[in-house]
GROMACS .gro file of C-alpha atoms in nm:
model
  475
    1MET     CA    1   0.146  -0.435  -0.540
    2LEU     CA    2   0.237  -0.102  -0.401
    3ARG     CA    3   0.149   0.192  -0.627
    4LEU     CA    4   0.218   0.556  -0.555
    5ALA     CA    5   0.128   0.834  -0.796
    6PHE     CA    6   0.141   1.202  -0.712
    7PRO     CA    7   0.142   1.486  -0.966
    8LEU     CA    8   0.438   1.723  -0.962
    9VAL     CA    9   0.419   2.098  -0.983
   10SER     CA   10   0.688   2.314  -1.140
   11HIS     CA   11   0.599   2.646  -0.978
   12LEU     CA   12   0.611   2.791  -0.632
   13PRO     CA   13   0.275   2.807  -0.456
   14PRO     CA   14   0.110   3.139  -0.373
   15LYS     CA   15   0.111   3.267  -0.019
   16LYS     CA   16  -0.253   3.174   0.036
   17PRO     CA   17  -0.380   2.816  -0.002
   18PRO     CA   18  -0.486   2.760  -0.363
   19PRO     CA   19  -0.841   2.648  -0.434
   20ILE     CA   20  -0.818   2.270  -0.427
   21ARG     CA   21  -1.095   2.014  -0.433
   22PRO     CA   22  -1.094   1.714  -0.200
   23ARG     CA   23  -1.032   1.379  -0.365
   24PRO     CA   24  -0.925   1.052  -0.204
   25PRO     CA   25  -0.558   0.992  -0.283
   26PRO     CA   26  -0.475   0.730  -0.548
   27ALA     CA   27  -0.372   0.437  -0.335
   28ARG     CA   28  -0.372   0.084  -0.465
   29ARG     CA   29  -0.262  -0.231  -0.297
   30TYR     CA   30   0.076  -0.312  -0.405
   31ALA     CA   31  -0.168   0.238   0.273
   32ALA     CA   32  -1.146   1.059   1.701
   33SER     CA   33  -0.995   1.388   1.582
   34ALA     CA   34  -0.660   1.345   1.413
   35ALA     CA   35  -0.527   1.647   1.593
   36ALA     CA   36  -0.578   1.478   1.927
   37THR     CA   37  -0.508   1.118   1.837
   38SER     CA   38  -0.170   0.952   1.797
   39PRO     CA   39  -0.093   0.601   1.663
   40SER     CA   40  -0.082   0.311   1.903
   41SER     CA   41   0.296   0.269   1.875
   42PRO     CA   42   0.560   0.529   1.779
   43LEU     CA   43   0.784   0.460   1.482
   44PRO     CA   44   1.135   0.582   1.405
   45PRO     CA   45   1.172   0.844   1.132
   46PRO     CA   46   1.191   0.711   0.775
   47PRO     CA   47   1.557   0.619   0.723
   48LEU     CA   48   1.749   0.684   0.406
   49PRO     CA   49   1.777   0.367   0.192
   50LEU     CA   50   2.119   0.256   0.314
   51LEU     CA   51   2.024  -0.043   0.526
   52PRO     CA   52   2.004  -0.396   0.382
   53PRO     CA   53   1.651  -0.511   0.294
   54SER     CA   54   1.458  -0.707   0.554
   55SER     CA   55   1.138  -0.741   0.349
   56ALA     CA   56   1.046  -0.922   0.029
   57TYR     CA   57   0.749  -0.887  -0.205
   58VAL     CA   58   0.662  -1.192  -0.417
   59HIS     CA   59   0.426  -1.153  -0.713
   60LEU     CA   60   0.196  -1.447  -0.785
   61PRO     CA   61   0.008  -1.323  -1.094
   62PHE     CA   62  -0.267  -1.583  -1.136
   63CYS     CA   63  -0.636  -1.488  -1.136
   64ARG     CA   64  -0.955  -1.655  -1.247
   65LYS     CA   65  -1.030  -1.350  -1.463
   66ARG     CA   66  -0.918  -0.990  -1.497
   67CYS     CA   67  -1.130  -0.741  -1.303
   68HIS     CA   68  -1.251  -0.441  -1.498
   69TYR     CA   69  -1.033  -0.195  -1.302
   70CYS     CA   70  -0.712  -0.403  -1.294
   71ASP     CA   71  -0.395  -0.312  -1.485
   72PHE     CA   72  -0.154  -0.533  -1.289
   73PRO     CA   73   0.053  -0.797  -1.471
   74ILE     CA   74  -0.160  -1.109  -1.430
   75VAL     CA   75  -0.229  -1.444  -1.595
   76ALA     CA   76  -0.600  -1.527  -1.624
   77LEU     CA   77  -0.649  -1.900  -1.568
   78GLY     CA   78  -1.018  -1.912  -1.652
   79SER     CA   79  -1.328  -1.970  -1.442
   80SER     CA   80  -1.254  -2.342  -1.402
   81SER     CA   81  -0.968  -2.247  -1.171
   82GLY     CA   82  -1.210  -2.103  -0.919
   83THR     CA   83  -1.281  -2.417  -0.721
   84THR     CA   84  -1.258  -2.368  -0.349
   85ALA     CA   85  -1.120  -2.718  -0.300
   86PRO     CA   86  -0.746  -2.766  -0.260
   87SER     CA   87  -0.561  -2.891  -0.564
   88ARG     CA   88  -0.607  -3.256  -0.632
   89GLY     CA   89  -0.408  -3.442  -0.892
   90ALA     CA   90  -0.186  -3.246  -1.129
   91ASP     CA   91  -0.127  -2.878  -1.059
   92ASP     CA   92  -0.185  -2.623  -1.334
   93PRO     CA   93   0.137  -2.633  -1.540
   94ARG     CA   94   0.130  -2.255  -1.583
   95ILE     CA   95   0.154  -2.211  -1.208
   96VAL     CA   96   0.420  -2.479  -1.169
   97ASP     CA   97   0.637  -2.332  -1.446
   98TYR     CA   98   0.607  -1.983  -1.303
   99VAL     CA   99   0.702  -2.091  -0.951
  100ARG     CA  100   1.009  -2.261  -1.097
  101LEU     CA  101   1.106  -1.928  -1.251
  102LEU     CA  102   1.053  -1.757  -0.916
  103LEU     CA  103   1.275  -2.009  -0.740
  104ARG     CA  104   1.545  -1.954  -1.001
  105GLU     CA  105   1.525  -1.577  -0.952
  106VAL     CA  106   1.552  -1.611  -0.575
  107ALA     CA  107   1.850  -1.844  -0.605
  108ALA     CA  108   2.027  -1.609  -0.848
  109THR     CA  109   1.975  -1.299  -0.631
  110ARG     CA  110   2.273  -1.208  -0.419
  111PRO     CA  111   2.191  -1.095  -0.064
  112ILE     CA  112   2.279  -0.729  -0.017
  113SER     CA  113   2.423  -0.784   0.328
  114ASP     CA  114   2.703  -1.020   0.420
  115ASP     CA  115   2.590  -1.003   0.782
  116GLY     CA  116   2.297  -1.235   0.727
  117VAL     CA  117   2.016  -0.983   0.789
  118PRO     CA  118   1.704  -1.205   0.782
  119LEU     CA  119   1.371  -1.119   0.626
  120GLU     CA  120   1.120  -0.986   0.877
  121THR     CA  121   0.827  -0.962   0.635
  122VAL     CA  122   0.722  -1.147   0.318
  123PHE     CA  123   0.419  -1.042   0.117
  124PHE     CA  124   0.263  -1.266  -0.150
  125GLY     CA  125   0.068  -1.031  -0.377
  126GLY     CA  126  -0.101  -1.068  -0.712
  127GLY     CA  127  -0.306  -1.159  -0.889
  128THR     CA  128  -0.481  -1.398  -0.659
  129PRO     CA  129  -0.207  -1.585  -0.470
  130SER     CA  130  -0.462  -1.813  -0.302
  131LEU     CA  131  -0.495  -1.991  -0.639
  132VAL     CA  132  -0.139  -2.117  -0.599
  133PRO     CA  133  -0.118  -2.458  -0.423
  134PRO     CA  134   0.009  -2.420  -0.065
  135ARG     CA  135   0.303  -2.654  -0.122
  136LEU     CA  136   0.431  -2.417  -0.394
  137VAL     CA  137   0.389  -2.117  -0.165
  138GLY     CA  138   0.588  -2.314   0.090
  139ALA     CA  139   0.857  -2.384  -0.169
  140VAL     CA  140   0.902  -2.011  -0.228
  141LEU     CA  141   0.924  -1.947   0.146
  142ASP     CA  142   1.182  -2.224   0.180
  143ALA     CA  143   1.387  -2.067  -0.100
  144LEU     CA  144   1.373  -1.725   0.066
  145ARG     CA  145   1.475  -1.881   0.397
  146ALA     CA  146   1.768  -2.060   0.237
  147ARG     CA  147   1.888  -1.753   0.047
  148PHE     CA  148   1.826  -1.469   0.290
  149GLY     CA  149   1.708  -1.626   0.614
  150LEU     CA  150   1.381  -1.554   0.796
  151SER     CA  151   1.353  -1.394   1.136
  152ALA     CA  152   1.220  -1.593   1.429
  153CYS     CA  153   0.866  -1.453   1.388
  154PRO     CA  154   0.833  -1.306   1.039
  155GLU     CA  155   0.511  -1.150   0.915
  156VAL     CA  156   0.410  -1.360   0.612
  157SER     CA  157   0.107  -1.215   0.431
  158ILE     CA  158  -0.088  -1.352   0.138
  159GLU     CA  159  -0.365  -1.195  -0.068
  160MET     CA  160  -0.671  -1.418  -0.104
  161ASP     CA  161  -1.000  -1.380  -0.289
  162PRO     CA  162  -1.333  -1.529  -0.181
  163GLY     CA  163  -1.415  -1.845  -0.372
  164THR     CA  164  -1.053  -1.949  -0.422
  165PHE     CA  165  -0.990  -2.136  -0.098
  166ASP     CA  166  -1.160  -2.352   0.161
  167ALA     CA  167  -1.073  -2.431   0.523
  168THR     CA  168  -0.832  -2.706   0.424
  169ARG     CA  169  -0.634  -2.488   0.187
  170LEU     CA  170  -0.612  -2.208   0.442
  171ARG     CA  171  -0.488  -2.450   0.708
  172GLU     CA  172  -0.225  -2.575   0.464
  173LEU     CA  173  -0.110  -2.218   0.395
  174VAL     CA  174  -0.082  -2.152   0.769
  175GLY     CA  175   0.108  -2.480   0.794
  176VAL     CA  176   0.377  -2.366   0.550
  177GLY     CA  177   0.427  -2.035   0.733
  178VAL     CA  178   0.157  -1.787   0.630
  179ASN     CA  179   0.033  -1.594   0.934
  180ARG     CA  180  -0.149  -1.297   0.783
  181VAL     CA  181  -0.428  -1.290   0.521
  182SER     CA  182  -0.544  -0.998   0.308
  183LEU     CA  183  -0.895  -1.078   0.189
  184GLY     CA  184  -1.001  -0.901  -0.131
  185VAL     CA  185  -1.372  -0.846  -0.065
  186GLN     CA  186  -1.410  -0.501  -0.232
  187ALA     CA  187  -1.789  -0.475  -0.179
  188PHE     CA  188  -2.085  -0.647  -0.012
  189GLN     CA  189  -2.334  -0.583  -0.293
  190GLU     CA  190  -2.389  -0.838  -0.569
  191ASP     CA  191  -2.451  -0.572  -0.834
  192LEU     CA  192  -2.129  -0.387  -0.755
  193LEU     CA  193  -1.919  -0.704  -0.758
  194ARG     CA  194  -2.068  -0.802  -1.092
  195ALA     CA  195  -2.014  -0.452  -1.233
  196CYS     CA  196  -1.645  -0.471  -1.134
  197GLY     CA  197  -1.598  -0.804  -1.308
  198ARG     CA  198  -1.516  -0.977  -0.981
  199ALA     CA  199  -1.519  -1.357  -0.997
  200HIS     CA  200  -1.691  -1.393  -0.658
  201GLY     CA  201  -2.029  -1.296  -0.515
  202VAL     CA  202  -2.156  -1.194  -0.174
  203GLU     CA  203  -2.227  -1.555  -0.068
  204GLU     CA  204  -1.864  -1.645  -0.132
  205VAL     CA  205  -1.756  -1.336   0.062
  206ARG     CA  206  -1.949  -1.445   0.370
  207GLU     CA  207  -1.819  -1.800   0.336
  208ALA     CA  208  -1.460  -1.676   0.309
  209VAL     CA  209  -1.496  -1.452   0.614
  210GLY     CA  210  -1.625  -1.750   0.811
  211ILE     CA  211  -1.332  -1.966   0.703
  212VAL     CA  212  -1.075  -1.701   0.792
  213THR     CA  213  -1.221  -1.618   1.132
  214ALA     CA  214  -1.249  -1.988   1.224
  215CYS     CA  215  -0.895  -2.079   1.121
  216GLU     CA  216  -0.689  -2.187   1.420
  217GLY     CA  217  -0.352  -2.016   1.433
  218LEU     CA  218  -0.458  -1.716   1.222
  219GLN     CA  219  -0.534  -1.407   1.428
  220ASN     CA  220  -0.411  -1.137   1.188
  221TRP     CA  221  -0.615  -1.064   0.879
  222SER     CA  222  -0.713  -0.769   0.666
  223MET     CA  223  -1.014  -0.688   0.450
  224ASP     CA  224  -0.993  -0.481   0.129
  225LEU     CA  225  -1.275  -0.249   0.019
  226ILE     CA  226  -1.308  -0.022  -0.286
  227SER     CA  227  -1.505   0.303  -0.289
  228SER     CA  228  -1.622   0.522  -0.580
  229LEU     CA  229  -1.742   0.226  -0.786
  230PRO     CA  230  -1.990   0.278  -1.072
  231ASN     CA  231  -2.342   0.341  -0.936
  232GLN     CA  232  -2.221   0.301  -0.578
  233THR     CA  233  -2.439   0.493  -0.334
  234GLU     CA  234  -2.367   0.623   0.013
  235GLU     CA  235  -2.610   0.364   0.151
  236MET     CA  236  -2.418   0.083  -0.022
  237TRP     CA  237  -2.090   0.213   0.117
  238GLU     CA  238  -2.232   0.235   0.468
  239GLU     CA  239  -2.354  -0.125   0.438
  240SER     CA  240  -2.010  -0.248   0.326
  241LEU     CA  241  -1.846  -0.072   0.618
  242ARG     CA  242  -2.102  -0.218   0.863
  243CYS     CA  243  -2.040  -0.568   0.729
  244THR     CA  244  -1.667  -0.513   0.755
  245VAL     CA  245  -1.684  -0.400   1.116
  246ASP     CA  246  -1.912  -0.694   1.199
  247ALA     CA  247  -1.652  -0.935   1.051
  248ARG     CA  248  -1.393  -0.796   1.298
  249PRO     CA  249  -1.076  -0.805   1.087
  250THR     CA  250  -0.767  -0.673   1.259
  251HIS     CA  251  -0.688  -0.452   0.959
  252VAL     CA  252  -0.889  -0.277   0.687
  253SER     CA  253  -0.765  -0.128   0.360
  254VAL     CA  254  -0.993   0.121   0.184
  255TYR     CA  255  -0.902   0.208  -0.175
  256ASP     CA  256  -1.057   0.471  -0.395
  257LEU     CA  257  -1.124   0.343  -0.748
  258GLN     CA  258  -0.869   0.467  -0.999
  259ILE     CA  259  -0.954   0.451  -1.369
  260GLU     CA  260  -0.644   0.321  -1.546
  261LYS     CA  261  -0.576   0.340  -1.917
  262GLY     CA  262  -0.595   0.005  -2.091
  263THR     CA  263  -0.851  -0.141  -1.851
  264LYS     CA  264  -1.214  -0.215  -1.930
  265PHE     CA  265  -1.320   0.062  -1.694
  266GLY     CA  266  -1.079   0.294  -1.876
  267GLN     CA  267  -1.272   0.227  -2.196
  268MET     CA  268  -1.613   0.260  -2.034
  269TYR     CA  269  -1.589   0.552  -1.793
  270THR     CA  270  -1.451   0.902  -1.738
  271PRO     CA  271  -1.349   0.988  -1.380
  272GLY     CA  272  -1.604   1.212  -1.209
  273VAL     CA  273  -1.871   1.149  -1.475
  274PHE     CA  274  -2.183   0.945  -1.397
  275PRO     CA  275  -2.215   0.656  -1.322
  276LEU     CA  276  -1.888   0.723  -1.140
  277PRO     CA  277  -1.923   0.953  -0.840
  278SER     CA  278  -1.814   1.314  -0.847
  279ASP     CA  279  -1.504   1.429  -0.660
  280THR     CA  280  -1.726   1.557  -0.381
  281GLU     CA  281  -1.908   1.224  -0.354
  282SER     CA  282  -1.578   1.033  -0.353
  283ALA     CA  283  -1.447   1.259  -0.079
  284ASN     CA  284  -1.762   1.188   0.121
  285PHE     CA  285  -1.704   0.813   0.087
  286TYR     CA  286  -1.356   0.865   0.229
  287LYS     CA  287  -1.485   1.072   0.521
  288ILE     CA  288  -1.752   0.813   0.600
  289ALA     CA  289  -1.493   0.534   0.608
  290SER     CA  290  -1.265   0.733   0.837
  291LYS     CA  291  -1.553   0.809   1.074
  292ARG     CA  292  -1.710   0.463   1.084
  293LEU     CA  293  -1.384   0.271   1.120
  294SER     CA  294  -1.249   0.511   1.383
  295GLU     CA  295  -1.572   0.470   1.581
  296ALA     CA  296  -1.520   0.092   1.562
  297GLY     CA  297  -1.175   0.117   1.721
  298TYR     CA  298  -0.953   0.118   1.412
  299ASN     CA  299  -0.652   0.351   1.397
  300HIS     CA  300  -0.621   0.539   1.069
  301TYR     CA  301  -0.245   0.499   1.050
  302GLU     CA  302  -0.195   0.549   0.674
  303ILE     CA  303  -0.400   0.715   0.402
  304SER     CA  304  -0.570   0.391   0.296
  305SER     CA  305  -0.500   0.174   0.602
  306TYR     CA  306  -0.681   0.118   0.931
  307CYS     CA  307  -0.596  -0.129   1.205
  308LYS     CA  308  -0.676  -0.242   1.553
  309PRO     CA  309  -0.402  -0.134   1.799
  310GLY     CA  310  -0.080  -0.322   1.727
  311TYR     CA  311  -0.194  -0.469   1.395
  312GLU     CA  312  -0.029  -0.234   1.146
  313CYS     CA  313   0.088  -0.418   0.834
  314LYS     CA  314   0.460  -0.448   0.901
  315HIS     CA  315   0.537  -0.515   0.537
  316ASN     CA  316   0.361  -0.201   0.414
  317LEU     CA  317   0.537   0.003   0.682
  318THR     CA  318   0.855  -0.087   0.495
  319TYR     CA  319   0.719   0.117   0.205
  320TRP     CA  320   0.589   0.407   0.414
  321GLN     CA  321   0.919   0.434   0.602
  322ASN     CA  322   1.109   0.438   0.272
  323ARG     CA  323   1.315   0.132   0.365
  324PRO     CA  324   1.468  -0.096   0.100
  325PHE     CA  325   1.305  -0.424   0.000
  326TYR     CA  326   1.354  -0.716  -0.234
  327ALA     CA  327   1.093  -0.803  -0.494
  328PHE     CA  328   1.052  -1.116  -0.702
  329GLY     CA  329   0.831  -1.214  -0.991
  330LEU     CA  330   0.657  -1.080  -1.296
  331GLY     CA  331   0.642  -0.699  -1.304
  332SER     CA  332   0.754  -0.658  -0.944
  333ALA     CA  333   0.970  -0.365  -0.837
  334SER     CA  334   1.261  -0.364  -0.590
  335TYR     CA  335   1.411  -0.077  -0.396
  336ILE     CA  336   1.773  -0.150  -0.307
  337ASN     CA  337   2.062   0.086  -0.234
  338GLY     CA  338   1.853   0.383  -0.338
  339VAL     CA  339   1.767   0.236  -0.679
  340ARG     CA  340   1.417   0.136  -0.791
  341TYR     CA  341   1.383  -0.108  -1.079
  342SER     CA  342   1.117  -0.339  -1.218
  343ARG     CA  343   1.105  -0.678  -1.381
  344PRO     CA  344   0.934  -0.726  -1.719
  345ARG     CA  345   0.553  -0.742  -1.718
  346ARG     CA  346   0.526  -1.014  -1.984
  347MET     CA  347   0.600  -1.378  -1.904
  348LYS     CA  348   0.832  -1.444  -2.200
  349GLU     CA  349   1.044  -1.137  -2.125
  350TYR     CA  350   1.047  -1.220  -1.755
  351ALA     CA  351   1.176  -1.572  -1.828
  352GLU     CA  352   1.452  -1.422  -2.044
  353TRP     CA  353   1.531  -1.176  -1.765
  354VAL     CA  354   1.572  -1.458  -1.512
  355GLN     CA  355   1.805  -1.642  -1.752
  356LYS     CA  356   2.024  -1.332  -1.788
  357LEU     CA  357   2.027  -1.292  -1.410
  358GLU     CA  358   2.152  -1.650  -1.374
  359ASP     CA  359   2.410  -1.601  -1.648
  360GLY     CA  360   2.536  -1.280  -1.492
  361THR     CA  361   2.464  -1.088  -1.813
  362TRP     CA  362   2.174  -0.878  -1.683
  363SER     CA  363   2.243  -0.522  -1.580
  364HIS     CA  364   2.023  -0.227  -1.499
  365GLU     CA  365   2.090   0.142  -1.513
  366SER     CA  366   2.290   0.201  -1.199
  367ARG     CA  367   2.152   0.541  -1.105
  368SER     CA  368   2.110   0.613  -0.740
  369SER     CA  369   1.852   0.867  -0.639
  370ASP     CA  370   1.991   1.217  -0.590
  371MET     CA  371   1.922   1.413  -0.274
  372LYS     CA  372   1.618   1.586  -0.424
  373ASP     CA  373   1.462   1.253  -0.519
  374MET     CA  374   1.531   1.115  -0.173
  375ALA     CA  375   1.384   1.424  -0.005
  376MET     CA  376   1.067   1.397  -0.215
  377ASP     CA  377   1.036   1.028  -0.128
  378VAL     CA  378   1.066   1.103   0.243
  379VAL     CA  379   0.807   1.382   0.228
  380MET     CA  380   0.561   1.187   0.015
  381LEU     CA  381   0.579   0.868   0.218
  382SER     CA  382   0.587   1.036   0.559
  383LEU     CA  383   0.283   1.253   0.489
  384ARG     CA  384   0.083   0.945   0.391
  385THR     CA  385   0.102   0.827   0.752
  386ALA     CA  386  -0.038   0.936   1.086
  387TRP     CA  387   0.318   0.968   1.221
  388GLY     CA  388   0.396   1.240   0.972
  389LEU     CA  389   0.727   1.403   0.881
  390ASP     CA  390   1.006   1.419   1.140
  391LEU     CA  391   1.132   1.775   1.088
  392GLN     CA  392   1.448   1.731   1.291
  393SER     CA  393   1.550   1.420   1.097
  394PHE     CA  394   1.459   1.584   0.766
  395SER     CA  395   1.663   1.892   0.856
  396LYS     CA  396   1.970   1.683   0.941
  397SER     CA  397   1.942   1.479   0.622
  398PHE     CA  398   1.856   1.750   0.369
  399GLY     CA  399   1.947   2.079   0.530
  400LYS     CA  400   1.784   2.327   0.763
  401SER     CA  401   1.712   2.571   0.481
  402LEU     CA  402   1.503   2.320   0.285
  403ALA     CA  403   1.313   2.215   0.599
  404LEU     CA  404   1.238   2.580   0.674
  405SER     CA  405   1.120   2.648   0.318
  406LEU     CA  406   0.895   2.342   0.334
  407CYS     CA  407   0.740   2.460   0.661
  408ASN     CA  408   0.684   2.811   0.525
  409THR     CA  409   0.503   2.663   0.226
  410LEU     CA  410   0.274   2.457   0.449
  411LYS     CA  411   0.216   2.735   0.704
  412PRO     CA  412  -0.121   2.847   0.557
  413PHE     CA  413  -0.244   2.489   0.578
  414VAL     CA  414  -0.140   2.463   0.943
  415GLU     CA  415  -0.354   2.767   1.009
  416SER     CA  416  -0.649   2.616   0.820
  417GLY     CA  417  -0.614   2.279   0.999
  418LEU     CA  418  -0.522   2.065   0.698
  419VAL     CA  419  -0.168   2.024   0.834
  420ILE     CA  420  -0.106   1.955   1.203
  421ALA     CA  421   0.207   2.062   1.388
  422MET     CA  422   0.314   1.836   1.677
  423ASP     CA  423   0.569   1.847   1.957
  424MET     CA  424   0.815   1.573   2.052
  425GLU     CA  425   0.535   1.379   2.226
  426ARG     CA  426   0.325   1.415   1.908
  427ARG     CA  427   0.077   1.642   2.077
  428ALA     CA  428  -0.099   1.886   1.847
  429LEU     CA  429   0.021   2.245   1.874
  430PRO     CA  430  -0.165   2.566   1.786
  431HIS     CA  431  -0.056   2.728   1.461
  432VAL     CA  432   0.087   3.027   1.652
  433ASP     CA  433   0.356   2.799   1.799
  434PHE     CA  434   0.437   2.676   1.448
  435GLU     CA  435   0.472   3.033   1.323
  436LEU     CA  436   0.691   3.124   1.622
  437ASP     CA  437   0.921   2.832   1.543
  438LEU     CA  438   0.956   2.962   1.188
  439GLN     CA  439   1.040   3.307   1.317
  440ASN     CA  440   1.316   3.146   1.525
  441GLU     CA  441   1.460   3.009   1.200
  442GLY     CA  442   1.320   2.664   1.245
  443ASP     CA  443   1.454   2.537   1.576
  444PHE     CA  444   1.260   2.215   1.531
  445ASP     CA  445   1.382   2.069   1.860
  446SER     CA  446   1.210   2.329   2.080
  447ARG     CA  447   0.840   2.322   1.991
  448VAL     CA  448   0.747   2.174   1.656
  449ALA     CA  449   0.902   1.834   1.594
  450PHE     CA  450   0.660   1.676   1.344
  451ILE     CA  451   0.403   1.776   1.087
  452ARG     CA  452   0.127   1.551   0.957
  453LEU     CA  453  -0.188   1.580   0.749
  454SER     CA  454  -0.519   1.593   0.933
  455ASP     CA  455  -0.765   1.305   0.913
  456PRO     CA  456  -0.966   1.306   0.696
  457ASP     CA  457  -0.948   1.655   0.540
  458GLY     CA  458  -0.569   1.675   0.508
  459PHE     CA  459  -0.547   1.320   0.375
  460LEU     CA  460  -0.810   1.404   0.115
  461LEU     CA  461  -0.587   1.684  -0.016
  462SER     CA  462  -0.262   1.490   0.016
  463ASN     CA  463  -0.189   1.494  -0.358
  464GLU     CA  464  -0.209   1.871  -0.377
  465LEU     CA  465  -0.023   1.935  -0.051
  466ILE     CA  466   0.256   1.696  -0.139
  467SER     CA  467   0.278   1.851  -0.486
  468LEU     CA  468   0.334   2.192  -0.324
  469ALA     CA  469   0.615   2.040  -0.119
  470PHE     CA  470   0.767   1.890  -0.432
  471GLY     CA  471   0.766   2.238  -0.591
  472ILE     CA  472   0.988   2.359  -0.307
  473ILE     CA  473   1.225   2.063  -0.313
  474SER     CA  474   1.267   2.057  -0.690
  475PRO     CA  475   1.140   2.387  -0.835
   0.00000   0.00000   0.00000
């Protein structure tokens, strides 16, 4: 599931850049010189959330066990569920009952558009969705198709863990419509996997990679890695990155470990205190990943996301472009008509919620985001990407004065190289051109058209830089 968390500041920043320490941004799956490199394909500016959704997230919460860092709403099925063979005989009743609830929620959800806008992306997240029998995944896709329609070539992604599928199950998933896999590897060291509470080992990782790469009809797949794990060394991280590059996925997601309250890691460790790495060590992990993956031909198109040219995750781009999306299932969160709301995280409450939805008695607080909230969303999400913030679009949507104030706040960081100013062709500009544009009262259509964070140094300080921007938008 997508998770975004940035601290807010309630004061205006000083004229000079404050002393800030590099730390990989908190990104969780739910993201050559940057100044001279542009993404493989340009994207339109992030639109305001007025269009009907064309993406859907579906939460399948089942896991063999809860990992030590996980605070997602899941249902632990037990180690006996970890067979790699496809389901034979009766399916687990907990999975069957849950999918029935999902189908009821989909059927009771009214499409936002009367024009029949089809879904272009569907993402099955979890949990470990590969534990769900393919025919049930297909049933959910059929329900989405019947209710909202699917485009001619939708991107249909599913998260899978090593040890939870074999070649037959993967072929069956591809047969029901899945065409993109996100493989949750996390590490290539047995000790690290065990320390995280992962249910798989390195042998299962290598077996899973072999199955995915050999699957006919599946060319698009991603690998997930986690850095800053307990006792993780630079040598271990380099090995994981080498193994990842050797596996040749089309997409790589690199997440920095976040210690969440209520998790086993939250009880065991304090961020930055041994055996967890220091902030400086975590920042070094991030820089190593950016360097090694860029050298291997991956575009660093979002803070935590790398891809081969043309293989950006279309579903996640829905989030980064601040576009609306449907969500279904336990604890999932939708973004529709400028309103974000979540389903209950406990199964009993979720079942009651679905019943109220069917009865027409459920209602949520109908509070659309105000302009300040929308401006902060656009800034936060845009600066997470290599495309950056479209200043002309931002100025038209939220006012020239606010755009100018934002640029003045970031001016010291343009001079230091943490923020990059770009022209209409997204070519990097010297900071003197940026300052000249500000002196001309922000004519963003003449020289400076976009600003973005540098890779990796600007990305490493994204929390602090975005917080400074928030202080301008909502002081």
